[in-house]
Every structure is written in C-alpha cells, then in structure tokens.
Amino acid sequence: MEDPEFNLICRYLPAYSFLPVNKVIEGWEIVKLLFSDNERVQALLEYFENTYIYGKPAMRLRGRIKPQQHPPLFPIDMWSVASRVDENLPRTTNIAESWHGRLNR
C-alpha cells in the first residue's frame, strides 16, 4: 500500500540524529503537529516518541493514580550525532569495526 505521508515521516525520523540535543524536542513537537491526521503515521510516531524522545508513560496505583514517565530506552544524548558532526568526528564505529575485522583475519 502506497502512503506518501508515511514514506515522508520515515525519511524525517533519521534526520533527528543531526539536530542538537537541545532542539530535538522542539523539532519533535512541530513534526507531530504536521502528521496528526494519519493513523498509520501516528503509530510510528508513538513508538518513536516512547523509545527515543520522552519515554513510555506509566501509571502507579498506590492509593491513587499518579501519572509517571519511564525514561526513553535510548536517551537523546545517546543517539544525537550533532556535536560529533560539528567537531568533524566519525558518527559510527565503522573505523574500529574495520580494524578489528583485519586483526581477526
């Protein structure tokens, strides 16, 4: 099934890694507003938000309901490569992986 909006958001999500850490949430809120009508996109956005942006909501029941938030599985400062790009550093460990591969031969 062809869904141009879903395809577009799939291209937007990896771009978040290039935003500075302090701009990710601001950018996230803007994109959420742009794609608020598509159910398929909403499911993907919810997953991304729970895993990478805010974390998963949780409710604690001990006499009363108290909304809480679990931290994201992958915090923003872990996956943002913006500072590495600014400092002209590698964004991945491919260089180390290549070196280890040659060492193991």
Coordinates of N, CA and C in Angstrom, one line a residue:
M1 N 0.8 -1.2 0.0 CA 0.0 0.0 0.0 C 0.9 1.3 0.0
E2 N 0.7 2.1 -0.9 CA 1.4 3.4 -1.1 C 0.9 4.4 -0.1
D3 N 1.7 5.0 0.7 CA 1.3 6.0 1.7 C 2.4 7.1 1.7
P4 N 2.3 8.1 0.9 CA 3.3 9.1 0.8 C 3.6 9.8 2.1
E5 N 2.6 10.0 2.9 CA 2.9 10.7 4.2 C 3.7 9.8 5.1
F6 N 3.4 8.5 5.1 CA 4.2 7.5 5.9 C 5.7 7.5 5.4
N7 N 5.8 7.4 4.1 CA 7.2 7.4 3.5 C 7.9 8.7 3.9
L8 N 7.3 9.8 3.9 CA 7.9 11.1 4.3 C 8.4 11.1 5.7
I9 N 7.5 10.6 6.6 CA 7.9 10.6 8.0 C 9.1 9.6 8.3
C10 N 9.1 8.5 7.5 CA 10.2 7.6 7.6 C 11.5 8.2 7.2
R11 N 11.5 9.2 6.3 CA 12.7 9.9 6.0 C 13.0 11.0 7.0
Y12 N 12.0 11.5 7.7 CA 12.3 12.6 8.7 C 12.9 12.0 9.9
L13 N 12.5 10.8 10.4 CA 13.0 10.3 11.7 C 14.5 10.2 11.8
P14 N 15.2 9.6 10.8 CA 16.7 9.6 11.0 C 17.3 11.0 11.0
A15 N 16.7 12.0 10.5 CA 17.3 13.3 10.5 C 17.3 13.9 11.9
Y16 N 16.5 13.4 12.8 CA 16.6 13.9 14.2 C 17.9 13.7 14.8
S17 N 18.7 12.7 14.4 CA 20.0 12.5 15.0 C 21.0 13.6 14.7
F18 N 20.7 14.5 13.7 CA 21.5 15.6 13.3 C 21.1 16.9 14.0
L19 N 20.0 16.9 14.7 CA 19.6 18.1 15.5 C 20.4 18.2 16.8
P20 N 20.8 19.4 17.2 CA 21.4 19.5 18.5 C 20.5 19.0 19.6
V21 N 21.0 18.4 20.7 CA 20.2 17.8 21.7 C 19.1 18.7 22.3
N22 N 19.5 20.0 22.4 CA 18.5 20.9 23.0 C 17.4 21.3 22.0
K23 N 17.5 20.9 20.8 CA 16.5 21.3 19.7 C 15.6 20.1 19.3
V24 N 15.9 18.9 19.8 CA 15.2 17.7 19.4 C 13.7 17.7 19.8
I25 N 13.4 18.1 21.0 CA 12.0 18.1 21.5 C 11.2 19.2 20.8
E26 N 11.8 20.3 20.6 CA 11.1 21.4 19.8 C 10.8 20.9 18.4
G27 N 11.8 20.3 17.7 CA 11.5 19.8 16.4 C 10.5 18.7 16.4
W28 N 10.5 17.8 17.4 CA 9.6 16.7 17.5 C 8.1 17.2 17.6
E29 N 7.9 18.2 18.4 CA 6.6 18.8 18.6 C 6.0 19.4 17.3
I30 N 6.9 20.0 16.5 CA 6.5 20.5 15.2 C 6.1 19.4 14.3
V31 N 6.9 18.4 14.2 CA 6.6 17.3 13.2 C 5.3 16.6 13.7
K32 N 5.1 16.4 15.0 CA 3.9 15.7 15.5 C 2.6 16.5 15.0
L33 N 2.7 17.8 15.0 CA 1.5 18.6 14.6 C 1.3 18.4 13.1
L34 N 2.4 18.3 12.3 CA 2.2 18.2 10.9 C 1.6 16.9 10.4
F35 N 1.8 15.8 11.2 CA 1.3 14.5 10.8 C 0.2 14.0 11.8
S36 N -0.6 14.8 12.3 CA -1.6 14.4 13.4 C -2.8 13.7 12.8
D37 N -3.0 13.6 11.5 CA -4.2 13.0 11.0 C -4.1 11.6 10.5
N38 N -2.9 11.1 10.2 CA -2.7 9.8 9.6 C -2.5 8.7 10.7
E39 N -3.4 7.7 10.8 CA -3.4 6.7 11.9 C -2.1 5.9 11.8
R40 N -1.7 5.5 10.6 CA -0.5 4.7 10.4 C 0.7 5.5 10.9
V41 N 0.8 6.7 10.5 CA 1.9 7.6 10.9 C 1.9 7.8 12.5
Q42 N 0.7 7.9 13.0 CA 0.6 8.1 14.5 C 1.2 6.9 15.3
A43 N 0.9 5.7 14.8 CA 1.5 4.5 15.4 C 3.0 4.6 15.4
L44 N 3.6 5.0 14.3 CA 5.1 5.1 14.2 C 5.6 6.2 15.1
L45 N 4.9 7.3 15.1 CA 5.3 8.5 15.9 C 5.3 8.1 17.4
E46 N 4.2 7.4 17.8 CA 4.1 7.0 19.2 C 5.2 6.1 19.6
Y47 N 5.6 5.1 18.7 CA 6.7 4.2 19.0 C 8.0 5.0 19.2
F48 N 8.3 5.9 18.2 CA 9.5 6.7 18.2 C 9.5 7.6 19.5
E49 N 8.4 8.2 19.8 CA 8.4 9.1 21.0 C 8.6 8.3 22.3
N50 N 8.0 7.1 22.4 CA 8.2 6.3 23.6 C 9.6 5.7 23.7
T51 N 10.3 5.4 22.6 CA 11.6 4.8 22.6 C 12.7 5.8 22.6
Y52 N 12.6 6.9 21.9 CA 13.7 7.9 21.7 C 13.5 9.3 22.3
I53 N 12.3 9.7 22.5 CA 12.1 11.1 22.9 C 11.7 11.3 24.4
Y54 N 10.5 10.9 24.8 CA 10.0 11.1 26.1 C 10.1 9.9 27.0
G55 N 10.0 8.7 26.4 CA 9.9 7.5 27.2 C 8.4 7.1 27.3
K56 N 8.2 5.9 27.9 CA 6.8 5.4 27.9 C 6.1 5.8 29.1
P57 N 4.8 6.3 28.9 CA 4.0 6.7 30.1 C 3.7 5.4 31.0
A58 N 3.7 5.7 32.3 CA 3.4 4.6 33.3 C 2.4 5.2 34.3
M59 N 1.6 4.3 34.8 CA 0.7 4.8 35.9 C 1.0 3.9 37.2
R60 N 1.1 4.6 38.3 CA 1.4 3.9 39.5 C 0.1 3.9 40.4
L61 N -0.3 2.8 40.9 CA -1.5 2.7 41.7 C -1.1 2.3 43.1
R62 N -1.1 3.3 44.0 CA -0.9 3.1 45.4 C -1.8 4.0 46.2
G63 N -3.0 3.7 46.2 CA -4.0 4.5 46.9 C -4.6 5.6 45.9
R64 N -3.8 6.0 45.0 CA -4.3 7.0 44.0 C -3.5 6.9 42.7
I65 N -4.1 7.4 41.7 CA -3.4 7.3 40.4 C -2.4 8.5 40.3
K66 N -1.2 8.1 39.9 CA -0.1 9.1 39.8 C 0.6 8.9 38.5
P67 N 0.3 9.8 37.5 CA 1.0 9.6 36.2 C 2.5 9.8 36.3
Q68 N 3.2 8.9 35.7 CA 4.7 8.9 35.7 C 5.2 8.6 34.3
Q69 N 6.4 8.9 34.0 CA 7.0 8.6 32.7 C 8.3 7.8 32.9
H70 N 8.4 6.7 32.2 CA 9.6 5.9 32.2 C 10.6 6.7 31.3
P71 N 11.9 6.7 31.6 CA 12.8 7.4 30.7 C 12.8 6.7 29.3
P72 N 13.2 7.3 28.3 CA 13.3 6.7 27.0 C 14.3 5.6 27.0
L73 N 14.1 4.5 26.2 CA 15.0 3.4 26.1 C 16.4 3.9 25.6
F74 N 16.4 4.8 24.7 CA 17.6 5.4 24.1 C 17.5 7.0 24.3
P75 N 18.1 7.5 25.4 CA 18.1 9.0 25.6 C 18.6 9.7 24.4
I76 N 18.2 11.0 24.3 CA 18.5 11.8 23.1 C 20.1 12.0 23.0
D77 N 20.7 12.2 24.2 CA 22.2 12.5 24.1 C 22.9 11.2 23.7
M78 N 22.3 10.1 23.7 CA 23.0 8.8 23.3 C 23.0 8.7 21.8
W79 N 21.9 9.1 21.1 CA 21.8 8.9 19.7 C 22.0 10.2 18.8
S80 N 22.0 11.3 19.5 CA 22.3 12.5 18.7 C 23.7 12.6 18.3
V81 N 24.0 12.8 17.0 CA 25.4 12.9 16.5 C 25.7 14.3 16.1
A82 N 24.9 15.3 16.4 CA 25.1 16.7 16.0 C 26.4 17.2 16.5
S83 N 26.8 17.0 17.8 CA 28.0 17.5 18.3 C 29.2 16.8 17.6
R84 N 29.1 15.5 17.2 CA 30.2 14.8 16.5 C 30.3 15.4 15.1
V85 N 29.2 15.7 14.5 CA 29.3 16.3 13.1 C 30.0 17.7 13.2
D86 N 29.6 18.5 14.2 CA 30.2 19.8 14.4 C 31.7 19.8 14.6
E87 N 32.1 18.7 15.3 CA 33.6 18.6 15.6 C 34.3 17.7 14.6
N88 N 33.6 17.4 13.5 CA 34.2 16.6 12.4 C 34.7 15.3 12.9
L89 N 34.0 14.6 13.8 CA 34.3 13.3 14.3 C 33.5 12.2 13.6
P90 N 33.9 11.0 13.6 CA 33.1 9.9 13.0 C 31.8 9.8 13.7
R91 N 30.7 9.5 13.0 CA 29.4 9.3 13.6 C 29.2 7.8 14.0
T92 N 30.0 6.9 13.5 CA 29.8 5.5 13.8 C 31.1 4.9 14.2
T93 N 31.1 3.6 14.6 CA 32.3 2.9 14.9 C 32.8 2.1 13.8
N94 N 32.5 2.4 12.6 CA 32.9 1.6 11.4 C 34.4 1.5 11.3
I95 N 35.1 2.5 11.6 CA 36.6 2.5 11.6 C 37.1 1.4 12.5
A96 N 36.6 1.4 13.7 CA 37.0 0.4 14.7 C 36.6 -1.0 14.3
E97 N 35.4 -1.1 13.8 CA 35.0 -2.4 13.3 C 35.9 -2.9 12.2
S98 N 36.3 -2.1 11.3 CA 37.1 -2.5 10.2 C 38.5 -2.9 10.7
W99 N 39.0 -2.2 11.7 CA 40.3 -2.5 12.2 C 40.3 -3.9 13.0
H100 N 39.2 -4.1 13.7 CA 39.0 -5.4 14.4 C 38.9 -6.5 13.5
G101 N 38.2 -6.3 12.3 CA 38.0 -7.3 11.3 C 39.3 -7.7 10.7
R102 N 40.2 -6.8 10.5 CA 41.5 -7.1 9.9 C 42.4 -7.8 10.9
L103 N 42.2 -7.4 12.2 CA 43.0 -8.0 13.3 C 42.6 -9.5 13.4
N104 N 41.4 -9.8 13.2 CA 40.9 -11.2 13.4 C 41.2 -12.1 12.3
R105 N 41.6 -11.6 11.1 CA 41.9 -12.5 10.0 C 43.2 -13.2 10.1

